[in-house]
Structure formats: structure tokens, C-alpha cells
Amino acid sequence: MRLLRSLVPSLILAGAGIVTAASSWGFDDAIISVNSKSAVGGFKDKLSDHAPLAKPVSLSATDTLKIIITATESRKPKRPHQAFLLLRDQDTGLETTFPFTTKESGKGKVEFGQKDLPVQLLTSSQPLRATLLLASFGSAQAFSNHVFDLAVSLDASKPAPAYEKPLRYGKLPEINHIFRPDPQSGPKAISLFFVLAILATVPVVLGAWAYLGANLSHLSKATSAAPISHALFYGSIVAMEGIFFLYYSSWNLFQTLPAAGIVGLVTFLSGSKALSEVQSRRLAGER
């Protein structure tokens, strides 16, 4: 009697261990289909959780492969924490995965085409090995089985996809910079022509003043009433012309702008005083 009492707990624990060990992930009602845009093609079949399909599934450039499954834990529909379709190149061992979109009922779907595959897998010489992965938290054993082979058929009318080496940061070859030559001024002949054209207008201006009766007798009154303003005003005009000449001949922009700013300020301040003096004479009736 005591022997039976001691064996009962052991048998219960052993049975629980067997049930726990038998708990595992799997799937039911797995359908694989290939939808083609062309008139020919198309494929549909059921996937098995213990044996792969006998023939490789063909995927052309315009096809879309879709898999619908119902994930189960201990033959009961349940949503797994991880559900992936893994494609592996049998020559190089390179892999890529496509996650299933799953629901609480365990229903899952994955869909992809050639455009979603890496270039390395598109150019594989053998069919890609497709493995279905189902797993989650807990003690249930994960599911990882080979379910079918995928044969990628490229479009013969288009060039084969080429692998582009990714950009990697590192030491690069030395770069020899070739700078543009400094900008040159215009031809001197053209510059001299316009200088002479401007100077030729001076006699014309003086002749026009003489013809119109310019009154030079006010020069002494202007210089006596506001000598500093008139001197600075006319001097700043001449200085500005000198700055333009230096900029044309030797100065750069950073040398020209400060000097032009100072001379321009002097011209503004002295010019306002000089013109005020001229206005006072005009208001007095002097012409």
C-alpha cells in the first residue's frame, strides 16, 4: 500500500512531463499559391508540416507568391510570437526572411515577389530552400521545417540584376583639387575706350554750362558760407572715383567695401550741409 502511495506522485509528474514535452508548434490548413499576371502560369497547393513539396515552386518576374497558414500549439490554433518564412541559398548560405502577418486566431499570411528578394538570391544557381519558422514564449517546442523549394525565373528580355557593392567608410584615394584661375579684368583696349568716352563728355558739359549761362560768381559765396561741407562733398566724389579705379586695377571686394562705406558716409553728411547752403541762396533769389 505504501509502495502504491509513493508511486502515484511519481507517475503524475512523469505524465505531466510527457505532456509538456509533447507540446509543440505547428500549422494546419497551409495553402501556397502563385498569382501570375500573364495568361499562363499560376500555382496552388497545400503545405505539409513533415514533408516538403515534391517539385520546386516557380516564381517569375511578374508573379506574386502567397502563403496562408493557421498556426497551432499542441494542435490548437494560437498566435505565435514569431512566424517567418526563411529563404536560403543552398550554394552560399545567404538567407532572407519574410514575416507572417498573424491574428489572434492563428491565421497568418505572407506575400512577396521577385522585387522583394535580394539580388544575391535572385541570381542563385539552385532553387532556394524555404523553411517555415514558428515559435513563442513558453516551453512549447518551436517549429522549423523545410516546406518547399523556390525556383526563381528571371525575365530573359531584361539584363540580369547586378550586385552593387555597398558604401563603406574608410580611407579613400587622395583627391587633387584643380582650382579655377583668378578672374581677370576686361581687355584694356575696351576699358580705355570707355574712359576716353567719359572724358570726352567733360568739354560738352562745360560748353553747355557756358551756353546756358552758368553763374560761377557764386563759387566764392558757397565756399565762404560752408567751406568744409563743399570741400568734403566734392572731395568725397573724387575719392569714390579713385576707389572704383583701385578696385578695377588692384583691390579686391573686401578692400573696396570698407573704403566705399566710409567715403559714402562722408558724402552723405557733407552733401546734406552743402545742399542746404545752396537751397538758402536759391530761396534768397540768387541764381
Coordinates of C-alpha atoms in Angstrom, one line a residue:
M1 CA 0.0 0.0 0.0
R2 CA 2.8 2.4 0.9
L3 CA 4.5 1.4 -2.3
L4 CA 1.5 2.5 -4.4
R5 CA 1.2 5.7 -2.5
S6 CA 4.8 6.5 -3.3
L7 CA 4.5 5.7 -6.9
V8 CA 1.3 7.8 -7.6
P9 CA 3.1 11.2 -7.3
S10 CA 6.0 10.0 -9.5
L11 CA 3.6 8.8 -12.2
I12 CA 1.7 12.1 -12.1
L13 CA 4.9 14.1 -12.5
A14 CA 6.1 11.8 -15.3
G15 CA 2.8 12.2 -17.1
A16 CA 3.0 16.0 -16.8
G17 CA 6.5 15.9 -18.1
I18 CA 5.4 13.9 -21.1
V19 CA 2.5 16.3 -21.8
T20 CA 4.9 19.3 -21.5
A21 CA 7.5 17.7 -23.8
A22 CA 4.8 16.8 -26.4
S23 CA 3.7 20.5 -26.6
S24 CA 5.0 22.0 -29.8
W25 CA 4.2 24.5 -32.5
G26 CA 2.9 23.5 -36.0
F27 CA 0.4 24.6 -38.5
D28 CA -2.8 23.5 -40.3
D29 CA -4.6 24.5 -43.5
A30 CA -1.4 25.8 -45.1
I31 CA -2.1 27.0 -48.7
I32 CA 0.7 28.2 -51.0
S33 CA -0.3 30.0 -54.2
V34 CA 1.4 31.8 -57.0
N35 CA -0.6 34.5 -58.8
S36 CA 0.7 35.4 -62.2
K37 CA -0.2 38.4 -64.4
S38 CA 0.4 36.5 -67.6
A39 CA -2.2 34.3 -69.3
V40 CA -0.2 31.2 -68.4
G41 CA 1.1 30.2 -65.0
G42 CA -0.4 30.2 -61.6
F43 CA 0.0 27.6 -58.9
K44 CA -1.8 26.4 -55.8
D45 CA -1.1 23.6 -53.4
K46 CA -1.1 22.6 -49.7
L47 CA 1.9 22.6 -47.5
S48 CA 2.8 19.8 -45.2
D49 CA 4.4 20.2 -41.8
H50 CA 6.5 17.0 -42.1
A51 CA 7.5 16.8 -45.8
P52 CA 8.3 19.5 -48.4
L53 CA 6.6 19.7 -51.8
A54 CA 7.9 17.3 -54.4
K55 CA 8.6 19.9 -57.0
P56 CA 10.0 23.4 -56.7
V57 CA 7.6 26.3 -56.8
S58 CA 8.4 28.6 -59.8
L59 CA 8.4 32.4 -59.3
S60 CA 8.7 34.6 -62.4
A61 CA 9.2 38.3 -62.5
T62 CA 5.5 39.1 -62.6
D63 CA 4.4 36.5 -60.1
T64 CA 3.4 37.0 -56.5
L65 CA 3.8 34.2 -54.0
K66 CA 1.3 34.0 -51.1
I67 CA 1.2 31.6 -48.2
I68 CA -1.8 31.3 -45.8
I69 CA -1.4 29.2 -42.6
T70 CA -3.1 28.6 -39.3
A71 CA -0.5 28.3 -36.6
T72 CA -1.2 25.8 -33.8
E73 CA 0.2 24.9 -30.4
S74 CA -0.5 21.3 -29.5
R75 CA -2.9 21.2 -32.4
K76 CA -4.9 24.2 -31.1
P77 CA -5.0 27.4 -33.2
K78 CA -2.9 30.1 -31.5
R79 CA -1.0 33.2 -32.4
P80 CA 2.8 32.7 -32.2
H81 CA 5.2 35.3 -31.1
Q82 CA 7.4 34.7 -34.2
A83 CA 6.3 33.5 -37.6
F84 CA 8.7 33.7 -40.5
L85 CA 9.4 32.2 -43.9
L86 CA 13.1 31.8 -44.4
L87 CA 14.6 31.5 -47.8
R88 CA 18.2 30.2 -48.1
D89 CA 20.7 30.0 -50.9
Q90 CA 22.0 26.4 -50.9
D91 CA 25.3 27.4 -52.5
T92 CA 26.3 30.4 -50.5
G93 CA 24.2 30.0 -47.3
L94 CA 22.8 33.5 -47.6
E95 CA 19.4 33.9 -46.1
T96 CA 16.4 36.3 -46.0
T97 CA 13.2 36.2 -44.0
F98 CA 9.6 37.3 -44.6
P99 CA 7.4 37.8 -41.5
F100 CA 3.9 36.5 -41.4
T101 CA 1.1 38.8 -40.6
T102 CA -0.8 36.9 -37.9
K103 CA -4.0 37.3 -36.0
E104 CA -5.1 36.1 -32.5
S105 CA -6.8 33.1 -34.2
G106 CA -3.5 31.9 -35.5
K107 CA -4.3 32.9 -39.1
G108 CA -1.2 34.2 -40.8
K109 CA -0.3 35.4 -44.3
V110 CA 2.9 36.3 -46.1
E111 CA 3.1 37.7 -49.7
F112 CA 6.1 38.7 -51.8
G113 CA 7.5 38.8 -55.3
Q114 CA 10.9 39.0 -57.1
K115 CA 11.3 42.7 -56.3
D116 CA 11.3 41.8 -52.6
L117 CA 14.2 39.3 -52.9
P118 CA 17.9 40.4 -52.5
V119 CA 20.0 40.4 -55.7
Q120 CA 22.2 37.6 -54.3
L121 CA 19.2 35.3 -54.1
L122 CA 17.8 36.2 -57.5
T123 CA 21.0 35.0 -59.1
S124 CA 21.2 31.7 -57.3
S125 CA 22.1 28.7 -59.4
Q126 CA 19.8 26.4 -57.4
P127 CA 16.3 26.6 -56.1
L128 CA 16.0 28.5 -52.7
R129 CA 15.3 26.3 -49.7
A130 CA 12.1 27.6 -47.9
T131 CA 11.8 26.9 -44.2
L132 CA 8.8 27.8 -42.0
L133 CA 9.6 29.1 -38.5
L134 CA 7.1 29.2 -35.7
A135 CA 8.0 29.9 -32.1
S136 CA 6.8 31.7 -29.0
F137 CA 7.4 32.2 -25.3
G138 CA 6.9 29.2 -23.0
S139 CA 8.1 25.6 -23.1
A140 CA 6.4 24.6 -26.4
Q141 CA 9.0 23.4 -28.9
A142 CA 9.5 25.7 -31.9
F143 CA 8.6 24.6 -35.4
S144 CA 11.4 24.8 -38.1
N145 CA 10.9 22.6 -41.1
H146 CA 11.7 22.6 -44.8
V147 CA 8.4 23.1 -46.6
F148 CA 9.2 23.7 -50.3
D149 CA 11.9 24.9 -52.7
L150 CA 11.6 28.1 -54.7
A151 CA 12.9 28.4 -58.2
V152 CA 13.3 32.0 -59.3
S153 CA 12.8 32.5 -63.1
L154 CA 14.3 35.8 -64.3
D155 CA 13.0 37.8 -67.2
A156 CA 15.1 36.8 -70.2
S157 CA 14.3 40.0 -72.0
K158 CA 15.9 42.1 -69.3
P159 CA 19.5 42.2 -68.1
A160 CA 20.3 40.1 -65.1
P161 CA 20.4 42.1 -61.8
A162 CA 23.9 43.0 -60.7
Y163 CA 25.1 43.3 -57.2
E164 CA 26.2 46.7 -56.2
K165 CA 28.9 46.9 -53.5
P166 CA 27.6 48.9 -50.5
L167 CA 29.3 52.1 -49.5
R168 CA 31.8 51.5 -46.7
Y169 CA 33.6 54.3 -44.8
G170 CA 37.3 54.2 -44.8
K171 CA 40.4 55.6 -46.4
L172 CA 39.8 56.9 -49.9
P173 CA 42.3 57.8 -52.7
E174 CA 43.9 61.3 -52.5
I175 CA 41.9 64.0 -54.3
N176 CA 44.0 66.5 -56.2
H177 CA 42.0 69.8 -56.4
I178 CA 42.2 71.9 -59.5
F179 CA 41.2 75.4 -58.7
R180 CA 39.9 77.8 -61.3
P181 CA 42.3 80.7 -62.2
D182 CA 41.6 84.1 -60.7
P183 CA 39.1 86.2 -62.6
Q184 CA 40.7 88.6 -64.9
S185 CA 39.6 92.1 -65.8
G186 CA 38.2 93.0 -69.2
P187 CA 40.5 93.9 -72.1
K188 CA 42.4 97.1 -71.6
A189 CA 41.5 98.4 -75.0
I190 CA 37.8 98.3 -74.2
S191 CA 38.4 99.9 -70.8
L192 CA 40.5 102.8 -72.3
F193 CA 37.8 103.3 -75.0
F194 CA 35.1 103.9 -72.3
V195 CA 37.4 106.1 -70.2
L196 CA 38.1 108.3 -73.2
A197 CA 34.4 108.4 -74.0
I198 CA 33.6 109.6 -70.5
L199 CA 36.4 112.2 -70.6
A200 CA 35.1 113.5 -73.9
T201 CA 31.8 114.5 -72.2
V202 CA 33.6 116.9 -69.9
P203 CA 34.1 119.6 -72.6
V204 CA 30.5 119.0 -73.7
V205 CA 29.3 119.7 -70.1
L206 CA 31.5 122.8 -69.8
G207 CA 30.2 124.1 -73.1
A208 CA 26.6 123.5 -72.1
W209 CA 27.2 125.5 -68.9
A210 CA 28.7 128.4 -70.8
Y211 CA 25.8 128.3 -73.3
L212 CA 23.1 128.2 -70.6
G213 CA 24.8 130.9 -68.6
A214 CA 26.3 129.1 -65.6
N215 CA 27.0 131.6 -62.7
L216 CA 30.5 130.9 -61.4
S217 CA 30.4 134.0 -59.2
H218 CA 28.6 132.1 -56.5
L219 CA 31.6 129.9 -56.0
S220 CA 33.2 132.3 -53.6
K221 CA 29.9 132.7 -51.7
A222 CA 29.5 128.9 -51.4
T223 CA 33.0 128.3 -50.2
S224 CA 32.8 131.1 -47.7
A225 CA 29.4 130.1 -46.3
A226 CA 30.2 126.4 -45.9
P227 CA 33.8 125.8 -46.9
I228 CA 34.2 122.4 -45.1
S229 CA 30.9 120.9 -46.4
H230 CA 31.6 121.8 -50.0
A231 CA 35.2 120.7 -49.8
L232 CA 34.3 117.4 -48.3
F233 CA 31.4 116.8 -50.7
Y234 CA 33.4 117.3 -53.9
G235 CA 36.4 115.7 -52.4
S236 CA 34.4 112.5 -51.4
I237 CA 33.1 112.3 -55.0
V238 CA 36.6 112.4 -56.4
A239 CA 37.7 109.8 -53.7
M240 CA 34.8 107.5 -54.7
E241 CA 36.0 107.6 -58.3
G242 CA 39.5 106.8 -57.0
I243 CA 38.2 103.8 -55.1
F244 CA 36.5 102.5 -58.2
F245 CA 39.7 102.8 -60.1
L246 CA 41.7 100.9 -57.4
Y247 CA 39.0 98.2 -57.3
Y248 CA 39.4 97.8 -61.1
S249 CA 43.2 97.8 -61.0
S250 CA 44.3 96.0 -57.8
W251 CA 41.9 95.9 -54.9
N252 CA 39.5 93.1 -54.1
L253 CA 36.0 93.4 -52.8
F254 CA 36.9 93.1 -49.1
Q255 CA 39.3 96.1 -49.5
T256 CA 36.8 98.1 -51.6
L257 CA 33.7 97.8 -49.4
P258 CA 35.1 99.4 -46.1
A259 CA 36.6 102.3 -48.0
A260 CA 33.5 102.9 -50.1
G261 CA 31.4 102.8 -46.9
I262 CA 33.5 105.5 -45.2
V263 CA 33.6 107.7 -48.2
G264 CA 29.9 107.2 -48.8
L265 CA 29.1 108.3 -45.3
V266 CA 31.2 111.4 -45.7
T267 CA 29.4 112.2 -49.0
F268 CA 26.0 111.9 -47.3
L269 CA 26.8 114.1 -44.3
S270 CA 28.7 116.8 -46.2
G271 CA 26.3 116.7 -49.1
S272 CA 23.3 117.5 -46.9
K273 CA 25.1 120.5 -45.5
A274 CA 26.3 121.7 -48.9
L275 CA 22.9 121.4 -50.5
S276 CA 21.3 123.2 -47.6
E277 CA 23.6 126.1 -48.3
V278 CA 22.7 126.1 -52.0
Q279 CA 19.0 126.0 -51.0
S280 CA 19.4 129.0 -48.8
R281 CA 20.8 131.0 -51.7
R282 CA 18.0 129.8 -54.0
L283 CA 15.4 130.9 -51.5
A284 CA 17.1 134.3 -51.3
G285 CA 16.5 134.8 -55.1
E286 CA 20.1 134.3 -56.1
R287 CA 20.6 132.3 -59.3

